[in-house]
Coordinates of C-alpha atoms in Angstrom, one line a residue:
M1 CA 124.7 98.8 77.7
S2 CA 122.2 96.3 78.9
K3 CA 120.0 96.8 81.9
V4 CA 118.8 94.4 84.6
R5 CA 115.6 94.3 86.6
I6 CA 116.0 94.8 90.3
Y7 CA 114.0 91.7 91.3
T8 CA 115.9 89.5 88.8
L9 CA 119.2 90.6 90.2
A10 CA 118.0 90.0 93.8
K11 CA 116.9 86.5 92.8
D12 CA 120.2 85.7 91.0
L13 CA 122.3 86.9 94.0
G14 CA 120.0 85.2 96.6
V15 CA 119.1 88.5 98.3
E16 CA 115.7 89.6 99.6
N17 CA 114.1 92.4 97.5
A18 CA 113.9 94.6 100.6
K19 CA 117.7 94.2 101.1
M20 CA 118.4 95.0 97.4
L21 CA 116.3 98.3 97.7
E22 CA 118.3 99.3 100.8
L23 CA 121.6 98.9 98.9
L24 CA 120.2 101.0 96.0
D25 CA 119.1 103.7 98.5
G26 CA 122.6 103.7 99.9
L27 CA 124.1 104.2 96.4
G28 CA 121.6 107.0 95.7
V29 CA 120.1 105.1 92.8
S30 CA 116.5 106.2 91.9
Y31 CA 113.9 103.5 91.1
K32 CA 110.1 103.2 91.0
S33 CA 109.7 99.6 92.2
V34 CA 111.5 96.3 92.3
S35 CA 110.6 95.8 88.6
S36 CA 112.6 98.9 87.6
T37 CA 115.8 98.4 85.7
I38 CA 119.3 99.4 86.7
E39 CA 122.6 99.8 84.7
E40 CA 125.3 97.2 84.6
E41 CA 127.7 99.5 86.5
T42 CA 125.3 99.6 89.4
V43 CA 125.0 95.8 89.2
E44 CA 128.8 95.5 89.6
L45 CA 128.8 97.9 92.5
I46 CA 126.1 95.9 94.3
K47 CA 128.0 92.6 93.7
E48 CA 131.2 94.2 95.2
M49 CA 129.3 95.5 98.2
L50 CA 127.7 92.0 98.9
A51 CA 131.1 90.4 98.5
E52 CA 132.6 92.8 101.1
E53 CA 129.8 92.2 103.5
A54 CA 130.2 88.4 103.2
A55 CA 134.0 88.8 103.8
Q56 CA 133.4 91.0 106.9
E57 CA 130.9 88.5 108.3
G58 CA 133.3 85.6 107.8
G59 CA 136.2 87.5 109.4
A60 CA 134.1 88.5 112.4
A61 CA 133.0 85.0 113.1
A62 CA 136.6 83.7 114.0
P63 CA 137.4 86.1 116.8
Q64 CA 133.9 85.6 118.2
T65 CA 134.6 81.8 118.3
A66 CA 137.9 82.3 120.0
A67 CA 136.4 84.6 122.6
T68 CA 133.7 82.0 123.3
Q69 CA 136.3 79.3 123.8
A70 CA 138.3 81.5 126.2
A71 CA 135.3 82.3 128.3
T72 CA 135.3 81.0 131.9
P73 CA 132.7 78.4 133.0
D74 CA 131.0 81.1 135.0
T75 CA 130.7 83.3 132.0
E76 CA 129.2 80.5 129.9
Q77 CA 126.6 79.7 132.5
A78 CA 125.8 83.4 133.0
A79 CA 125.3 84.2 129.3
P80 CA 122.1 82.2 128.7
T81 CA 120.3 83.9 131.6
G82 CA 120.3 87.2 129.8
T83 CA 119.5 86.0 126.2
P84 CA 116.0 84.5 126.6
A85 CA 114.5 87.9 127.7
A86 CA 115.6 89.7 124.5
A87 CA 115.4 86.9 121.9
P88 CA 111.6 86.2 121.9
A89 CA 110.8 89.9 121.6
Q90 CA 113.0 90.2 118.6
A91 CA 111.7 87.1 116.9
D92 CA 108.0 87.7 117.5
V93 CA 107.4 89.2 114.1
S94 CA 109.9 87.2 112.1
E95 CA 108.7 83.9 113.5
V96 CA 105.1 84.5 112.3
P97 CA 105.0 82.6 108.9
H98 CA 104.1 84.3 105.6
R99 CA 100.7 83.7 104.2
A100 CA 99.5 83.4 100.6
P101 CA 98.4 86.7 99.0
V102 CA 94.7 87.2 98.4
V103 CA 94.1 88.7 94.9
T104 CA 90.9 90.2 93.5
I105 CA 90.4 90.5 89.7
M106 CA 88.2 93.3 88.5
G107 CA 87.4 95.1 85.2
H108 CA 84.9 95.7 82.5
V109 CA 82.5 92.9 81.4
D110 CA 83.9 90.6 78.7
H111 CA 87.4 91.8 79.1
G112 CA 88.5 88.2 80.1
K113 CA 88.7 88.3 83.9
T114 CA 87.3 84.7 84.4
S115 CA 89.2 83.4 81.4
L116 CA 92.4 84.6 82.8
L117 CA 91.6 83.0 86.1
D118 CA 90.7 79.8 84.3
Y119 CA 94.1 79.6 82.6
I120 CA 95.8 80.1 85.9
R121 CA 94.0 77.4 87.8
K122 CA 93.6 75.1 84.8
T123 CA 89.8 74.7 85.0
K124 CA 86.9 75.8 82.9
V125 CA 84.6 77.7 85.2
A126 CA 83.4 80.2 82.5
A127 CA 81.8 77.4 80.6
K128 CA 79.6 76.6 83.6
E129 CA 78.4 80.2 84.0
A130 CA 75.4 81.6 82.1
G131 CA 76.7 83.3 79.0
G132 CA 80.3 83.0 80.2
I133 CA 79.8 85.8 82.7
T134 CA 80.5 85.3 86.4
Q135 CA 77.2 85.4 88.3
H136 CA 78.5 84.9 91.9
V137 CA 81.3 85.7 94.2
G138 CA 83.9 82.9 94.5
A139 CA 87.3 82.5 96.1
F140 CA 89.7 79.9 94.8
E141 CA 93.2 78.7 95.6
A142 CA 95.6 78.3 92.8
Q143 CA 98.9 76.4 93.1
T144 CA 101.3 78.3 90.8
S145 CA 104.9 78.2 90.1
K146 CA 105.3 81.0 92.6
G147 CA 103.5 79.2 95.4
K148 CA 99.9 79.4 96.5
I149 CA 97.8 82.4 95.5
V150 CA 94.2 82.9 96.5
F151 CA 92.0 84.6 93.8
I152 CA 88.6 86.3 94.4
D153 CA 86.6 86.3 91.3
T154 CA 83.7 88.8 91.6
P155 CA 80.8 89.7 89.4
G156 CA 81.9 93.3 89.6
H157 CA 83.6 95.8 91.8
E158 CA 80.4 96.4 93.8
A159 CA 81.0 93.2 95.8
F160 CA 84.6 94.2 96.4
T161 CA 83.5 97.5 97.8
T162 CA 80.6 96.1 99.8
I163 CA 83.1 93.9 101.6
R164 CA 85.3 96.9 102.3
A165 CA 82.4 99.0 103.4
R166 CA 81.9 96.7 106.4
G167 CA 85.5 97.3 107.5
A168 CA 86.9 94.1 106.1
N169 CA 89.9 94.5 103.8
V170 CA 90.0 91.0 102.3
A171 CA 92.1 91.5 99.2
D172 CA 95.8 92.2 99.4
I173 CA 96.3 93.0 95.7
A174 CA 93.9 94.1 93.0
I175 CA 94.4 93.2 89.3
I176 CA 92.5 95.3 86.8
V177 CA 92.0 93.4 83.6
I178 CA 91.7 95.6 80.4
A179 CA 91.2 94.2 76.9
A180 CA 93.9 95.3 74.5
D181 CA 91.3 95.7 71.7
D182 CA 88.9 97.8 73.8
S183 CA 91.0 99.9 76.2
L184 CA 89.4 101.7 79.1
M185 CA 85.6 101.3 79.5
P186 CA 83.2 102.7 82.1
Q187 CA 83.4 99.7 84.4
T188 CA 87.2 99.7 84.0
R189 CA 87.3 103.3 85.4
E190 CA 85.0 102.3 88.2
A191 CA 87.1 99.3 89.1
I192 CA 90.2 101.4 89.3
A193 CA 88.4 104.0 91.5
H194 CA 87.3 101.2 93.8
A195 CA 90.8 99.7 94.1
Q196 CA 92.2 103.2 94.8
A197 CA 89.5 103.7 97.5
A198 CA 90.5 100.4 99.1
N199 CA 94.1 101.5 99.1
V200 CA 95.5 98.2 97.9
P201 CA 98.4 97.6 95.5
M202 CA 97.1 97.6 92.0
L203 CA 98.4 95.7 88.9
I204 CA 97.2 96.2 85.4
A205 CA 96.8 93.1 83.1
I206 CA 96.3 94.0 79.4
N207 CA 94.4 90.9 78.2
K208 CA 93.8 89.7 74.6
V209 CA 97.2 90.7 73.3
D210 CA 97.0 87.8 70.9
L211 CA 94.2 89.4 68.8
P212 CA 95.3 91.1 65.5
Q213 CA 93.6 94.3 66.5
A214 CA 95.2 94.5 69.9
D215 CA 96.8 97.8 70.8
P216 CA 98.5 97.7 74.3
D217 CA 100.2 101.0 73.7
R218 CA 96.8 102.7 73.4
V219 CA 95.8 101.2 76.8
K220 CA 98.9 102.5 78.4
T221 CA 98.4 106.0 77.0
D222 CA 94.7 106.0 78.2
L223 CA 95.9 105.0 81.7
T224 CA 98.0 108.2 81.9
Q225 CA 94.7 110.2 81.6
L226 CA 93.7 108.8 85.0
N227 CA 97.1 109.8 86.4
L228 CA 98.2 106.2 86.3
V229 CA 101.6 106.2 84.6
P230 CA 103.1 102.8 83.6
E231 CA 106.7 102.0 84.6
E232 CA 108.0 102.2 81.0
Y233 CA 106.7 105.8 80.8
G234 CA 108.5 106.8 84.0
G235 CA 105.7 106.0 86.5
D236 CA 105.3 103.3 89.1
L237 CA 102.3 101.3 87.7
V238 CA 103.0 97.7 86.8
V239 CA 101.4 96.9 83.5
V240 CA 101.6 93.3 82.2
P241 CA 100.5 92.3 78.7
V242 CA 98.8 88.8 78.9
S243 CA 96.7 86.4 76.9
A244 CA 94.2 84.2 78.7
K245 CA 94.0 82.2 75.5
T246 CA 97.7 81.4 74.8
G247 CA 99.1 82.0 78.3
E248 CA 101.5 84.7 77.1
G249 CA 102.6 86.9 80.0
V250 CA 100.7 84.9 82.7
E251 CA 104.0 83.8 84.3
D252 CA 105.1 87.4 84.4
L253 CA 101.9 88.4 86.1
L254 CA 102.3 85.7 88.7
E255 CA 105.9 86.9 89.3
Y256 CA 104.6 90.4 89.9
I257 CA 102.0 89.2 92.3
S258 CA 104.7 87.3 94.2
L259 CA 106.9 90.4 94.3
T260 CA 104.1 92.6 95.5
A261 CA 103.2 90.2 98.2
E262 CA 106.8 89.9 99.3
L263 CA 107.1 93.7 99.6
E264 CA 103.8 93.9 101.5
D265 CA 105.3 91.2 103.9
L266 CA 102.0 89.4 104.4
R267 CA 102.0 87.3 107.6
A268 CA 99.5 85.5 109.7
D269 CA 99.8 83.1 112.7
P270 CA 98.0 79.8 112.2
K271 CA 98.2 79.2 115.9
G272 CA 96.7 82.6 116.8
T273 CA 93.1 83.6 117.5
F274 CA 90.8 82.8 114.6
G275 CA 89.5 85.7 112.5
G276 CA 87.9 85.7 109.1
V277 CA 85.5 87.4 106.7
I278 CA 82.3 86.2 104.9
I279 CA 82.9 86.2 101.1
E280 CA 79.4 85.1 100.2
G281 CA 76.4 83.4 101.7
K282 CA 73.6 81.4 100.0
V283 CA 70.8 78.9 100.7
D284 CA 71.2 75.5 99.0
K285 CA 68.0 73.5 98.6
Q286 CA 69.5 70.3 99.9
A287 CA 72.3 71.3 102.2
G288 CA 70.8 74.5 103.7
V289 CA 72.7 77.7 104.5
L290 CA 76.2 77.7 103.0
A291 CA 78.8 80.5 103.6
T292 CA 82.2 81.0 102.0
V293 CA 84.6 82.2 104.7
M294 CA 88.1 83.6 104.1
V295 CA 90.4 82.6 107.0
Q296 CA 92.6 85.6 107.8
E297 CA 94.1 84.6 111.2
G298 CA 94.4 81.4 113.2
T299 CA 92.9 78.0 112.1
L300 CA 89.3 77.0 111.5
H301 CA 88.2 73.5 112.6
V302 CA 85.1 71.4 112.0
S303 CA 82.8 71.6 115.2
D304 CA 84.1 75.2 115.9
F305 CA 81.4 77.7 117.0
L306 CA 81.4 80.8 114.8
V307 CA 79.8 84.2 115.5
V308 CA 78.7 86.5 112.6
G309 CA 77.0 89.7 113.5
E310 CA 74.2 88.9 116.0
S311 CA 73.9 85.2 115.0
Y312 CA 76.1 82.1 115.6
G313 CA 76.4 78.6 114.3
K314 CA 78.4 75.4 114.6
I315 CA 80.5 74.1 111.7
K316 CA 79.1 70.8 110.6
A317 CA 81.1 70.4 107.4
M318 CA 83.8 72.3 105.6
T319 CA 84.9 72.1 101.9
D320 CA 87.8 73.7 100.1
S321 CA 87.7 75.6 96.8
N322 CA 87.9 72.3 94.9
G323 CA 84.9 70.8 96.7
N324 CA 87.0 68.4 98.9
R325 CA 85.9 67.8 102.5
I326 CA 88.5 69.2 104.9
K327 CA 88.8 69.3 108.7
E328 CA 90.8 72.5 109.2
A329 CA 91.8 75.6 107.3
G330 CA 94.7 78.0 108.0
P331 CA 95.3 81.7 107.0
S332 CA 94.5 82.8 103.4
T333 CA 92.3 79.7 102.8
P334 CA 88.7 80.1 101.4
V335 CA 86.4 77.5 102.7
Q336 CA 82.7 76.8 102.3
V337 CA 81.1 76.2 105.7
L338 CA 77.8 74.4 106.6
G339 CA 76.3 75.2 109.9
F340 CA 74.8 78.7 110.0
S341 CA 71.1 79.1 110.7
E342 CA 70.9 82.5 108.8
V343 CA 72.5 83.6 105.6
P344 CA 75.4 85.9 106.6
S345 CA 76.1 89.0 104.5
S346 CA 79.3 89.5 102.4
G347 CA 81.9 91.3 104.3
E348 CA 80.8 90.5 107.8
K349 CA 83.6 89.5 110.1
V350 CA 83.7 86.1 111.6
Q351 CA 84.8 85.3 115.2
S352 CA 85.2 81.9 116.9
A353 CA 83.8 81.0 120.3
R354 CA 84.9 78.3 122.8
N355 CA 81.4 76.8 123.1
E356 CA 77.7 77.6 122.5
H357 CA 77.4 79.4 125.8
A358 CA 80.3 81.7 124.9
A359 CA 78.8 82.3 121.4
R360 CA 75.5 83.3 122.9
E361 CA 77.2 85.7 125.3
I362 CA 79.1 87.4 122.4
V363 CA 75.8 87.7 120.4
A364 CA 74.0 89.2 123.5
Q365 CA 76.9 91.7 124.0
R366 CA 76.8 92.8 120.4
A367 CA 73.1 93.4 120.5
D368 CA 73.5 95.5 123.7
E369 CA 76.3 97.5 122.0
R370 CA 74.2 98.1 118.9
R371 CA 71.3 99.4 121.0
D372 CA 73.6 101.7 123.0
A373 CA 75.2 103.0 119.9
E374 CA 71.8 103.7 118.3
N375 CA 70.7 105.6 121.4
A376 CA 73.9 107.5 121.6
R377 CA 73.8 108.4 117.9
V378 CA 70.4 110.1 118.4
Q379 CA 71.5 112.1 121.4
R380 CA 75.0 112.9 120.3
R381 CA 75.9 116.2 118.7
L382 CA 78.9 116.1 116.3
T383 CA 81.9 118.1 117.5
L384 CA 83.8 120.3 115.1
E385 CA 86.6 117.6 114.7
E386 CA 84.0 114.9 114.0
M387 CA 82.5 117.0 111.2
M388 CA 85.7 118.2 109.7
G389 CA 88.3 115.7 110.7
P390 CA 91.5 116.4 112.8
L391 CA 92.4 120.1 112.7
G392 CA 95.7 121.1 111.2
S393 CA 95.9 118.2 108.7
V394 CA 95.4 118.2 104.9
R395 CA 91.7 117.4 104.2
T396 CA 90.3 115.7 101.2
V397 CA 87.1 116.4 99.4
N398 CA 86.0 113.2 97.6
L399 CA 83.8 113.8 94.5
I400 CA 82.2 111.7 91.9
L401 CA 81.6 113.7 88.7
R402 CA 78.9 112.9 86.1
A403 CA 78.3 115.1 83.0
D404 CA 76.5 115.0 79.7
T405 CA 79.7 115.1 77.5
Q406 CA 83.4 114.4 77.7
G407 CA 84.1 118.1 77.1
S408 CA 82.1 119.1 80.1
V409 CA 83.9 116.5 82.3
E410 CA 87.3 117.8 81.2
A411 CA 86.3 121.4 81.7
I412 CA 85.0 120.8 85.2
Q413 CA 88.0 118.8 86.1
G414 CA 90.3 121.6 85.0
I415 CA 88.4 124.1 87.1
L416 CA 88.4 121.8 90.2
A417 CA 92.2 121.3 89.8
R418 CA 92.7 125.0 90.4
K419 CA 90.6 124.9 93.6
E420 CA 93.1 122.8 95.5
S421 CA 95.2 124.4 98.2
D422 CA 97.8 123.3 100.8
D423 CA 95.0 122.6 103.2
V424 CA 92.4 120.9 100.9
K425 CA 92.8 118.3 98.3
I426 CA 90.1 117.6 95.8
N427 CA 89.9 114.0 94.8
V428 CA 87.8 113.2 91.8
M429 CA 87.4 109.5 92.4
L430 CA 85.4 108.9 89.3
A431 CA 84.4 111.1 86.3
G432 CA 82.2 109.8 83.6
I433 CA 79.5 110.5 81.0
G434 CA 75.8 109.9 81.7
A435 CA 73.6 109.6 84.8
P436 CA 74.9 108.3 88.1
T437 CA 74.5 104.6 88.8
E438 CA 74.0 102.5 91.9
G439 CA 77.6 101.6 91.6
D440 CA 78.5 105.3 92.0
V441 CA 76.3 105.5 95.1
L442 CA 78.0 102.5 96.6
L443 CA 81.5 104.0 96.0
A444 CA 80.4 107.3 97.4
S445 CA 79.0 105.7 100.5
T446 CA 82.2 103.8 101.3
A447 CA 84.5 106.8 100.4
E448 CA 82.3 109.5 101.9
A449 CA 82.1 111.3 98.6
T450 CA 79.5 113.7 97.1
I451 CA 78.1 113.0 93.6
L452 CA 77.9 116.1 91.4
C453 CA 75.9 115.9 88.2
F454 CA 76.1 118.5 85.3
S455 CA 73.3 118.4 82.8
V456 CA 72.3 114.9 83.8
T457 CA 69.9 113.6 86.5
A458 CA 69.8 110.5 88.6
S459 CA 66.9 108.0 88.1
G460 CA 64.4 107.6 90.9
G461 CA 65.8 104.2 91.8
V462 CA 69.3 105.6 92.2
K463 CA 68.1 108.5 94.3
K464 CA 66.2 106.1 96.6
V465 CA 69.4 104.0 97.1
A466 CA 71.4 107.3 97.7
E467 CA 68.9 108.4 100.4
G468 CA 69.1 105.0 102.1
K469 CA 72.9 105.2 102.2
G470 CA 73.1 108.9 103.1
V471 CA 74.8 109.9 99.9
D472 CA 74.3 113.4 98.4
I473 CA 73.5 113.6 94.7
K474 CA 73.4 117.2 93.5
S475 CA 72.5 118.2 89.9
F476 CA 73.3 121.4 88.2
R477 CA 72.5 123.0 84.8
I478 CA 74.8 126.0 85.2
I479 CA 78.5 125.2 85.7
Y480 CA 79.1 128.2 88.0
E481 CA 76.5 126.8 90.4
L482 CA 78.3 123.5 90.5
I483 CA 81.6 125.3 91.2
D484 CA 79.9 127.3 94.0
E485 CA 78.8 124.0 95.5
V486 CA 82.4 122.8 95.4
D487 CA 83.4 125.9 97.2
R488 CA 80.9 125.2 99.9
L489 CA 82.2 121.6 100.3
I490 CA 85.7 123.0 100.5
K491 CA 84.7 125.4 103.2
G492 CA 83.1 122.6 105.1
N493 CA 86.4 120.8 105.1
V494 CA 88.5 123.7 106.2
E495 CA 88.6 125.2 109.7
P496 CA 87.0 128.7 109.3
V497 CA 89.2 131.6 110.5
F498 CA 87.3 134.6 112.0
E499 CA 88.5 138.0 112.9
E500 CA 86.8 140.9 114.8
K501 CA 85.7 143.8 112.5
Y502 CA 85.1 147.2 113.9
L503 CA 81.7 148.7 113.0
G504 CA 81.3 152.0 114.8
R505 CA 80.7 153.8 118.2
A506 CA 78.1 155.9 119.9
E507 CA 78.1 158.3 122.9
V508 CA 75.4 157.8 125.6
R509 CA 73.6 161.1 126.2
M510 CA 70.5 160.1 128.2
L511 CA 69.0 157.0 129.9
I512 CA 65.5 155.7 129.4
K513 CA 64.0 153.2 131.8
H514 CA 61.7 150.7 130.1
P515 CA 59.5 148.3 132.1
K516 CA 60.3 145.3 129.9
S517 CA 63.7 146.0 128.3
G518 CA 65.3 147.6 131.3
T519 CA 67.7 150.6 130.8
I520 CA 67.9 151.9 127.2
A521 CA 70.8 154.1 126.3
G522 CA 69.8 157.2 124.3
S523 CA 72.9 157.6 122.1
Y524 CA 74.4 159.6 119.2
V525 CA 76.4 157.6 116.6
T526 CA 79.7 159.4 116.3
D527 CA 81.5 157.0 113.9
G528 CA 80.7 154.2 111.5
S529 CA 77.4 152.4 112.3
L530 CA 75.8 150.2 114.9
K531 CA 74.0 147.0 114.1
R532 CA 71.5 144.9 116.0
N533 CA 73.1 141.6 117.4
A534 CA 76.6 143.1 117.0
K535 CA 79.1 142.7 119.8
A536 CA 79.1 145.7 122.2
K537 CA 81.9 147.1 124.4
V538 CA 81.0 149.8 126.9
T539 CA 83.9 152.1 127.9
R540 CA 83.8 154.5 130.9
G541 CA 86.8 156.8 130.7
K542 CA 89.7 154.5 129.8
Q543 CA 88.1 151.4 131.4
V544 CA 86.0 148.7 129.7
V545 CA 83.0 148.2 132.1
Y546 CA 80.9 145.8 130.1
E547 CA 81.1 143.5 127.0
G548 CA 78.0 141.9 125.5
T549 CA 75.6 142.2 122.6
I550 CA 73.4 144.9 121.2
V551 CA 70.0 143.1 121.7
G552 CA 67.9 146.1 120.6
L553 CA 68.2 149.1 118.4
K554 CA 65.5 151.8 118.0
R555 CA 64.9 155.0 116.0
F556 CA 62.2 156.9 117.8
K557 CA 59.6 154.1 118.4
D558 CA 60.7 151.8 115.5
D559 CA 63.0 148.8 115.8
V560 CA 65.8 149.1 113.2
R561 CA 68.6 146.8 112.1
E562 CA 71.3 149.5 111.7
V563 CA 71.9 153.2 112.5
Q564 CA 74.5 155.2 110.6
T565 CA 76.9 158.1 111.7
G566 CA 75.1 161.4 112.7
Y567 CA 71.9 159.8 113.9
E568 CA 70.4 159.4 117.4
C569 CA 69.1 156.0 118.5
G570 CA 68.1 153.9 121.5
I571 CA 70.5 151.1 122.4
N572 CA 69.7 148.1 124.6
V573 CA 72.8 146.1 125.6
D574 CA 70.8 144.1 128.1
W575 CA 72.8 145.8 130.9
N576 CA 71.1 148.2 133.4
D577 CA 74.3 149.9 134.8
V578 CA 75.1 152.0 131.7
M579 CA 75.6 155.7 132.5
E580 CA 75.6 159.0 130.6
G581 CA 78.9 159.7 129.0
D582 CA 79.7 156.0 128.3
I583 CA 81.0 155.1 124.9
I584 CA 79.4 152.0 123.2
E585 CA 81.6 150.5 120.6
A586 CA 80.2 147.9 118.1
S587 CA 82.0 145.1 116.3
E588 CA 81.2 141.8 114.5
M589 CA 83.1 138.5 113.8
V590 CA 83.6 138.0 110.1
E591 CA 85.1 134.9 108.3
V592 CA 88.4 135.6 106.6
E593 CA 88.6 134.3 103.1
Q594 CA 91.5 131.8 102.7
N595 CA 93.5 131.5 99.5

């Protein structure tokens, strides 16, 4: 019996994908995504349900019309007064138009990222680049059969993460390009880790399937080693075989991008307040400072004043991704702007101002806020929640693992998997062979991860970058020392549980007045032991008369740390009202080991 993909059925029946998924949920049909397949029996059931809904809606319309015609003039006049209050609130979200998805393409060098983009937008950018490798960050609009899609072509995942590190989530969808004849490579794994850290929907494009040595099945199998299970293997990862040379599978890839964007329900108001992000900035010898801005909200116009960080500028000219002069740009539109006096950094947020005076005020306010934050950071002490995160929630320890061999990597990962508990999750964001790189440091800084090295050491340059970004790189030669470090990290992410442990008690038999220490209780230890700095509880009869700390403990004239059962000692609890016959009970707080 043949099967039908969910999104294909929705398209044939003229139903939104979200509506189709609701119907399947109502029938109890399990699926991974809109690209999953369903049986013909289920298809017939859905068609019957939609037909019944259409009949009910048609039948309900007639009585409503009759009731409307029978309404009195007073009722007709009264009805409109109540509707305007409710209608705008309901239509607020739905009236905001959809925007084009912003897609970033990442992957290993020479796996065909730019060639794939070339095929989509019918240009030959790769030929203009040195060696055919992308040397800069660019954002381009592409008019496809599925509508407008904005692609960000990057020289690597570092730029993608740098943008995200400044709090700007530019990309809506990440496409990881993997060569069918090469499978997973180090930069591929890093690109996947960066996409996962950004928490954006991810699609896999297996490129170069036209080559004789292409092996897409091997790529799919290798992906399962990273806990990424393709749909055909029962997972939810969309994997599309493509060829940037022949165009095979490119339409399918665009279809999946369109479906993902529809499910994400991407919207932006072109009439709203402008907001955008700097994709790249550079200095042109003739034009001056040029900045590529991705418009996220509102509309950007020539002559607008823009504020980036603690600087501002007025737009003198604007060009689109094809180099054409334009006067305005709406949401999901990348534009190159001329008018900044300083080169803005990638990932910085852009804000508009009414005029130059307003722009200066915003810049001055930001400078004041930065100074106040710096001063507060110096004086502030971190609270327990700030150090550990909200209490009572599942905490995640992010790690980047580097080792000398693949066997070591797999062995350590196996041990780490057994360290997880209901309260703590260990997330190995990236595991690779060889010394850590600057890319690892960048990923660690954005994801607040610790880099653990086994039998490899970081270079001086990488260590310097790590120090600048506040990233810990820890190297070990013995595997048990590495595991101990993981245990320490786990404890730092779990709220410690303490309980009071009884130590011992002593009976006060005489009092000694000391000019400096006050009253010292000459005592006999009757049970357990007493320790210096332990908690002390003084009992007189059945009543507790004092609770404090054993600040001093002596045997004859010598200061001691501990006194055992059957020995006499002098106890100073820093309380002068102790009396003969009192019982001093000692205890200490110990951390309870959590399974």
